[in-house]
C-alpha atoms as a printed R data frame, in Angstrom:
    type eleno elety resid chain resno      x       y        z
1   ATOM     1    CA   UNK     A     1 66.274 216.075  -79.770
2   ATOM     2    CA   UNK     A     2 64.315 219.321  -80.067
3   ATOM     3    CA   UNK     A     3 66.063 221.895  -82.201
4   ATOM     4    CA   UNK     A     4 65.775 225.346  -80.743
5   ATOM     5    CA   UNK     A     5 68.781 227.552  -80.153
6   ATOM     6    CA   UNK     A     6 69.220 226.445  -76.547
7   ATOM     7    CA   UNK     A     7 69.253 222.771  -77.531
8   ATOM     8    CA   UNK     A     8 71.667 223.524  -80.365
9   ATOM     9    CA   UNK     A     9 73.979 225.566  -78.155
10  ATOM    10    CA   UNK     A    10 74.006 222.849  -75.498
11  ATOM    11    CA   UNK     A    11 74.649 220.119  -78.063
12  ATOM    12    CA   UNK     A    12 77.733 221.879  -79.428
13  ATOM    13    CA   UNK     A    13 79.110 222.106  -75.889
14  ATOM    14    CA   UNK     A    14 79.107 218.313  -75.492
15  ATOM    15    CA   UNK     A    15 81.947 216.068  -76.570
16  ATOM    16    CA   UNK     A    16 79.912 214.703  -79.487
17  ATOM    17    CA   UNK     A    17 78.932 218.219  -80.513
18  ATOM    18    CA   UNK     A    18 82.493 219.495  -80.434
19  ATOM    19    CA   UNK     A    19 83.628 216.653  -82.693
20  ATOM    20    CA   UNK     A    20 80.689 217.287  -85.058
21  ATOM    21    CA   UNK     A    21 81.602 220.968  -85.220
22  ATOM    22    CA   UNK     A    22 85.233 220.229  -86.055
23  ATOM    23    CA   UNK     A    23 84.387 217.725  -88.776
24  ATOM    24    CA   UNK     A    24 81.803 219.987  -90.411
25  ATOM    25    CA   UNK     A    25 84.097 223.013  -90.138
26  ATOM    26    CA   UNK     A    26 86.794 221.109  -92.006
27  ATOM    27    CA   UNK     A    27 84.362 220.253  -94.777
28  ATOM    28    CA   UNK     A    28 83.164 223.861  -95.065
29  ATOM    29    CA   UNK     A    29 86.749 225.075  -95.194
30  ATOM    30    CA   UNK     A    30 87.520 222.666  -98.029
31  ATOM    31    CA   UNK     A    31 84.648 224.135 -100.027
32  ATOM    32    CA   UNK     A    32 85.431 227.753  -99.146
33  ATOM    33    CA   UNK     A    33 89.162 228.002  -98.439
34  ATOM    34    CA   UNK     A    34 89.345 231.709  -99.250
35  ATOM    35    CA   UNK     A    35 86.688 234.208  -98.186
36  ATOM    36    CA   UNK     A    36 88.812 237.342  -98.295
37  ATOM    37    CA   UNK     A    37 86.758 240.506  -98.727
38  ATOM    38    CA   UNK     A    38 83.520 238.501  -98.933
39  ATOM    39    CA   UNK     A    39 80.214 239.404  -97.282
40  ATOM    40    CA   UNK     A    40 79.148 236.213  -95.508
41  ATOM    41    CA   UNK     A    41 75.657 235.476  -94.194
42  ATOM    42    CA   UNK     A    42 74.786 232.441  -92.077
43  ATOM    43    CA   UNK     A    43 71.164 231.319  -91.761
44  ATOM    44    CA   UNK     A    44 69.726 228.872  -89.228
45  ATOM    45    CA   UNK     A    45 72.218 228.147  -86.449
46  ATOM    46    CA   UNK     A    46 75.543 228.838  -88.188
47  ATOM    47    CA   UNK     A    47 77.507 230.472  -85.373
48  ATOM    48    CA   UNK     A    48 79.531 227.354  -84.370
49  ATOM    49    CA   UNK     A    49 81.051 227.532  -87.857
50  ATOM    50    CA   UNK     A    50 81.244 231.264  -88.513
51  ATOM    51    CA   UNK     A    51 84.120 231.784  -86.099
52  ATOM    52    CA   UNK     A    52 86.367 229.724  -88.395
53  ATOM    53    CA   UNK     A    53 85.274 231.677  -91.458
54  ATOM    54    CA   UNK     A    54 84.735 235.244  -90.316
55  ATOM    55    CA   UNK     A    55 88.361 236.437  -89.792
56  ATOM    56    CA   UNK     A    56 88.973 236.579  -93.549
57  ATOM    57    CA   UNK     A    57 85.673 238.148  -94.558
58  ATOM    58    CA   UNK     A    58 84.770 241.763  -95.123
59  ATOM    59    CA   UNK     A    59 81.913 241.114  -92.740
60  ATOM    60    CA   UNK     A    60 80.061 238.107  -91.323
61  ATOM    61    CA   UNK     A    61 76.545 238.099  -89.937
62  ATOM    62    CA   UNK     A    62 73.803 235.628  -89.089
63  ATOM    63    CA   UNK     A    63 70.031 235.333  -89.165
64  ATOM    64    CA   UNK     A    64 68.229 232.910  -86.886
65  ATOM    65    CA   UNK     A    65 64.591 232.149  -87.734
66  ATOM    66    CA   UNK     A    66 61.757 232.629  -85.268
67  ATOM    67    CA   UNK     A    67 61.149 228.875  -85.181
68  ATOM    68    CA   UNK     A    68 64.571 228.401  -83.574
69  ATOM    69    CA   UNK     A    69 64.896 231.526  -81.466
70  ATOM    70    CA   UNK     A    70 68.030 233.605  -81.258
71  ATOM    71    CA   UNK     A    71 71.290 233.865  -79.325
72  ATOM    72    CA   UNK     A    72 73.807 236.659  -79.687
73  ATOM    73    CA   UNK     A    73 77.234 236.121  -81.282
74  ATOM    74    CA   UNK     A    74 80.149 236.589  -80.914
75  ATOM    75    CA   UNK     A    75 80.263 236.432  -77.108
76  ATOM    76    CA   UNK     A    76 83.178 238.858  -76.838
77  ATOM    77    CA   UNK     A    77 82.323 241.439  -79.469
78  ATOM    78    CA   UNK     A    78 79.598 243.450  -81.129
79  ATOM    79    CA   UNK     A    79 76.558 241.288  -81.822
80  ATOM    80    CA   UNK     A    80 75.989 240.400  -85.500
81  ATOM    81    CA   UNK     A    81 72.983 238.080  -85.147
82  ATOM    82    CA   UNK     A    82 69.370 239.043  -85.780
83  ATOM    83    CA   UNK     A    83 66.034 237.283  -85.432
84  ATOM    84    CA   UNK     A    84 64.136 237.345  -88.730
85  ATOM    85    CA   UNK     A    85 61.592 235.584  -90.884
86  ATOM    86    CA   UNK     A    86 63.630 233.339  -93.169
87  ATOM    87    CA   UNK     A    87 61.079 234.015  -95.908
88  ATOM    88    CA   UNK     A    88 61.798 237.742  -95.765
89  ATOM    89    CA   UNK     A    89 65.461 238.487  -95.173
90  ATOM    90    CA   UNK     A    90 66.375 242.005  -94.042
91  ATOM    91    CA   UNK     A    91 69.031 242.590  -96.704
92  ATOM    92    CA   UNK     A    92 69.144 244.447  -99.997
93  ATOM    93    CA   UNK     A    93 69.152 242.730 -103.371
94  ATOM    94    CA   UNK     A    94 72.593 241.466 -104.509
95  ATOM    95    CA   UNK     A    95 74.197 242.466 -101.191
96  ATOM    96    CA   UNK     A    96 75.708 239.127 -100.045
97  ATOM    97    CA   UNK     A    97 78.601 237.142 -101.547
98  ATOM    98    CA   UNK     A    98 78.268 233.864  -99.646
99  ATOM    99    CA   UNK     A    99 75.389 232.248  -97.732
100 ATOM   100    CA   UNK     A   100 75.901 229.337  -95.334
101 ATOM   101    CA   UNK     A   101 72.731 227.417  -94.463
102 ATOM   102    CA   UNK     A   102 73.046 225.191  -91.370
103 ATOM   103    CA   UNK     A   103 70.286 223.775  -89.139
104 ATOM   104    CA   UNK     A   104 67.674 225.536  -91.250
105 ATOM   105    CA   UNK     A   105 66.552 223.641  -94.329
106 ATOM   106    CA   UNK     A   106 65.518 220.459  -92.519
107 ATOM   107    CA   UNK     A   107 63.215 222.208  -90.018
108 ATOM   108    CA   UNK     A   108 61.990 225.306  -91.855
109 ATOM   109    CA   UNK     A   109 58.339 225.591  -92.833
110 ATOM   110    CA   UNK     A   110 59.345 228.164  -95.463
111 ATOM   111    CA   UNK     A   111 61.948 226.237  -97.432
112 ATOM   112    CA   UNK     A   112 61.089 227.577 -100.878
113 ATOM   113    CA   UNK     A   113 60.433 231.182  -99.763
114 ATOM   114    CA   UNK     A   114 63.760 231.068  -97.914
115 ATOM   115    CA   UNK     A   115 65.627 229.860 -100.990
116 ATOM   116    CA   UNK     A   116 63.954 232.555 -103.088
117 ATOM   117    CA   UNK     A   117 65.091 235.161 -100.591
118 ATOM   118    CA   UNK     A   118 68.634 233.785 -100.616
119 ATOM   119    CA   UNK     A   119 68.598 234.013 -104.427
120 ATOM   120    CA   UNK     A   120 67.465 237.628 -104.149
121 ATOM   121    CA   UNK     A   121 70.144 238.786 -101.714
122 ATOM   122    CA   UNK     A   122 73.046 236.938 -103.359
123 ATOM   123    CA   UNK     A   123 75.307 238.936 -105.644
124 ATOM   124    CA   UNK     A   124 75.705 237.883 -109.261
125 ATOM   125    CA   UNK     A   125 78.680 235.636 -108.550
126 ATOM   126    CA   UNK     A   126 77.360 234.583 -105.158
127 ATOM   127    CA   UNK     A   127 77.435 231.063 -103.764
128 ATOM   128    CA   UNK     A   128 75.186 229.161 -101.379
129 ATOM   129    CA   UNK     A   129 76.458 226.279  -99.243
130 ATOM   130    CA   UNK     A   130 73.802 224.036  -97.693
131 ATOM   131    CA   UNK     A   131 74.654 221.698  -94.820
132 ATOM   132    CA   UNK     A   132 71.860 219.186  -94.200
133 ATOM   133    CA   UNK     A   133 71.364 215.811  -92.498
134 ATOM   134    CA   UNK     A   134 71.975 212.872  -94.809
135 ATOM   135    CA   UNK     A   135 68.907 210.641  -95.144
136 ATOM   136    CA   UNK     A   136 71.161 207.591  -95.552
137 ATOM   137    CA   UNK     A   137 73.375 208.342  -92.564
138 ATOM   138    CA   UNK     A   138 73.061 207.076  -89.006
139 ATOM   139    CA   UNK     A   139 72.941 210.593  -87.522
140 ATOM   140    CA   UNK     A   140 69.551 211.246  -89.144
141 ATOM   141    CA   UNK     A   141 68.138 208.052  -87.596
142 ATOM   142    CA   UNK     A   142 68.854 208.980  -83.990
143 ATOM   143    CA   UNK     A   143 66.969 211.807  -82.320
144 ATOM   144    CA   UNK     A   144 69.533 212.481  -79.604
145 ATOM   145    CA   UNK     A   145 71.369 214.972  -81.837
146 ATOM   146    CA   UNK     A   146 69.999 217.918  -83.860
147 ATOM   147    CA   UNK     A   147 70.706 216.022  -87.076
148 ATOM   148    CA   UNK     A   148 67.901 213.633  -86.164
149 ATOM   149    CA   UNK     A   149 65.294 216.419  -86.213
150 ATOM   150    CA   UNK     A   150 63.262 217.513  -89.204
151 ATOM   151    CA   UNK     A   151 63.581 216.285  -92.763
152 ATOM   152    CA   UNK     A   152 66.874 214.754  -93.927
153 ATOM   153    CA   UNK     A   153 67.892 214.803  -97.588
154 ATOM   154    CA   UNK     A   154 69.740 212.667 -100.063
155 ATOM   155    CA   UNK     A   155 72.274 214.376 -102.285
156 ATOM   156    CA   UNK     A   156 69.968 214.099 -105.298
157 ATOM   157    CA   UNK     A   157 66.962 215.493 -103.402
158 ATOM   158    CA   UNK     A   158 68.922 218.485 -102.193
159 ATOM   159    CA   UNK     A   159 70.429 219.162 -105.611
160 ATOM   160    CA   UNK     A   160 67.000 218.991 -107.275
161 ATOM   161    CA   UNK     A   161 65.499 221.361 -104.705
162 ATOM   162    CA   UNK     A   162 68.221 223.901 -105.441
163 ATOM   163    CA   UNK     A   163 67.711 223.557 -109.203
164 ATOM   164    CA   UNK     A   164 63.983 224.113 -108.743
165 ATOM   165    CA   UNK     A   165 64.768 227.437 -107.053
166 ATOM   166    CA   UNK     A   166 67.120 228.663 -109.792
167 ATOM   167    CA   UNK     A   167 70.430 227.604 -108.285
168 ATOM   168    CA   UNK     A   168 73.048 225.565 -110.105
169 ATOM   169    CA   UNK     A   169 74.766 222.927 -107.928
170 ATOM   170    CA   UNK     A   170 78.510 223.136 -108.526
171 ATOM   171    CA   UNK     A   171 79.864 220.682 -105.970
172 ATOM   172    CA   UNK     A   172 78.861 218.132 -103.356
173 ATOM   173    CA   UNK     A   173 80.667 216.987 -100.254
174 ATOM   174    CA   UNK     A   174 80.094 214.899  -97.137
175 ATOM   175    CA   UNK     A   175 81.181 214.977  -93.505
176 ATOM   176    CA   UNK     A   176 80.558 213.390  -90.116
177 ATOM   177    CA   UNK     A   177 81.339 209.729  -90.678
178 ATOM   178    CA   UNK     A   178 82.116 209.124  -87.010
179 ATOM   179    CA   UNK     A   179 79.222 207.427  -85.157
180 ATOM   180    CA   UNK     A   180 77.230 209.698  -82.800
181 ATOM   181    CA   UNK     A   181 78.673 208.082  -79.697
182 ATOM   182    CA   UNK     A   182 79.902 209.760  -76.531
183 ATOM   183    CA   UNK     A   183 82.575 207.105  -75.994
184 ATOM   184    CA   UNK     A   184 85.942 208.765  -75.661
185 ATOM   185    CA   UNK     A   185 87.708 206.257  -77.892
186 ATOM   186    CA   UNK     A   186 85.212 206.874  -80.725
187 ATOM   187    CA   UNK     A   187 85.487 210.645  -80.423
188 ATOM   188    CA   UNK     A   188 89.291 210.552  -80.433
189 ATOM   189    CA   UNK     A   189 89.290 208.489  -83.603
190 ATOM   190    CA   UNK     A   190 86.998 210.898  -85.501
191 ATOM   191    CA   UNK     A   191 89.670 211.986  -88.037
192 ATOM   192    CA   UNK     A   192 90.292 208.344  -88.946
193 ATOM   193    CA   UNK     A   193 86.553 207.764  -89.386
194 ATOM   194    CA   UNK     A   194 86.448 210.746  -91.734
195 ATOM   195    CA   UNK     A   195 89.336 209.466  -93.867
196 ATOM   196    CA   UNK     A   196 87.899 205.958  -94.119
197 ATOM   197    CA   UNK     A   197 84.378 207.192  -94.753
198 ATOM   198    CA   UNK     A   198 85.382 209.559  -97.541
199 ATOM   199    CA   UNK     A   199 87.294 206.805  -99.290
200 ATOM   200    CA   UNK     A   200 85.072 203.776  -98.827
201 ATOM   201    CA   UNK     A   201 81.608 204.792  -97.566
202 ATOM   202    CA   UNK     A   202 80.791 208.268  -98.949
203 ATOM   203    CA   UNK     A   203 77.013 207.700  -99.012
204 ATOM   204    CA   UNK     A   204 76.633 207.129  -95.244
205 ATOM   205    CA   UNK     A   205 78.005 210.434  -93.955
206 ATOM   206    CA   UNK     A   206 76.076 212.195  -91.221
207 ATOM   207    CA   UNK     A   207 75.688 215.393  -93.232
208 ATOM   208    CA   UNK     A   208 75.832 216.346  -96.871
209 ATOM   209    CA   UNK     A   209 77.024 219.660  -98.250
210 ATOM   210    CA   UNK     A   210 75.956 221.065 -101.587
211 ATOM   211    CA   UNK     A   211 77.447 224.255 -102.982
212 ATOM   212    CA   UNK     A   212 75.379 226.099 -105.574
213 ATOM   213    CA   UNK     A   213 75.766 229.227 -107.636
214 ATOM   214    CA   UNK     A   214 73.067 231.753 -108.348
215 ATOM   215    CA   UNK     A   215 71.567 231.066 -111.742
216 ATOM   216    CA   UNK     A   216 71.176 234.459 -113.406
217 ATOM   217    CA   UNK     A   217 69.854 233.298 -116.753
218 ATOM   218    CA   UNK     A   218 66.331 232.091 -117.489
219 ATOM   219    CA   UNK     A   219 65.106 233.527 -114.220
220 ATOM   220    CA   UNK     A   220 61.352 234.179 -114.531
221 ATOM   221    CA   UNK     A   221 60.018 237.532 -113.496
222 ATOM   222    CA   UNK     A   222 58.811 237.277 -109.938
223 ATOM   223    CA   UNK     A   223 55.733 239.124 -108.809
224 ATOM   224    CA   UNK     A   224 56.425 240.122 -105.253
225 ATOM   225    CA   UNK     A   225 53.313 240.049 -103.115
226 ATOM   226    CA   UNK     A   226 53.239 242.873 -100.570
227 ATOM   227    CA   UNK     A   227 53.764 241.510  -97.098
228 ATOM   228    CA   UNK     A   228 53.531 242.915  -93.642
229 ATOM   229    CA   UNK     A   229 56.982 244.283  -92.952
230 ATOM   230    CA   UNK     A   230 58.619 243.007  -89.801
231 ATOM   231    CA   UNK     A   231 60.845 244.905  -87.434
232 ATOM   232    CA   UNK     A   232 64.210 243.223  -86.987
233 ATOM   233    CA   UNK     A   233 66.193 243.683  -83.822
234 ATOM   234    CA   UNK     A   234 69.646 242.432  -82.843
235 ATOM   235    CA   UNK     A   235 69.739 239.421  -80.563
236 ATOM   236    CA   UNK     A   236 70.499 240.189  -76.901
237 ATOM   237    CA   UNK     A   237 73.767 238.956  -75.450
238 ATOM   238    CA   UNK     A   238 72.283 238.030  -72.120
239 ATOM   239    CA   UNK     A   239 71.042 234.548  -73.121
């Protein structure tokens, strides 16, 4: 399944997509139960999950990379989504408290520049939460969902990548144990699949989540190479 914003939007409108959204939302909420007065940034295609997180925040916003395209959000309020180069985020240093990365890492051609930019914009006590397809899970093996596109990760691969970019992994989680089937009986039993999977089969989840803190010691001095500055515009609501 191709992963541009239209494909992603349409997937989350299907029965399978709605179940996936609920299961991943629950996992994110377990990691971040309290976001009061936080500045939250989502990167990739995070909007299906921001609605459950944004009410408590000081502000919530999203960046969608050019490789995906952009859709405005929320549908009934002032747009807070922008199209930007994920390797050059349009935010000041130390200006963000939490970053949620969904549908970004596995398809981005600028993985390391993106992580460096996330490090730059995160505040001193900031946290990054990465949601990525699990290489060992069935969802990554089937291309009829977005989780079958791009590069999946194991927990150890994702943790090592974050360490390489000066983050310290502080917790790992898993979600989406239900098979990617449109059968109504399977979808209705998704909570039971999650309970059984967490207890007995934690390595075969559809997605893995790794939370990491910004490592502020032993950070080498970075020489920033001047780049052509891009003009960022809000996403239109008409799509």
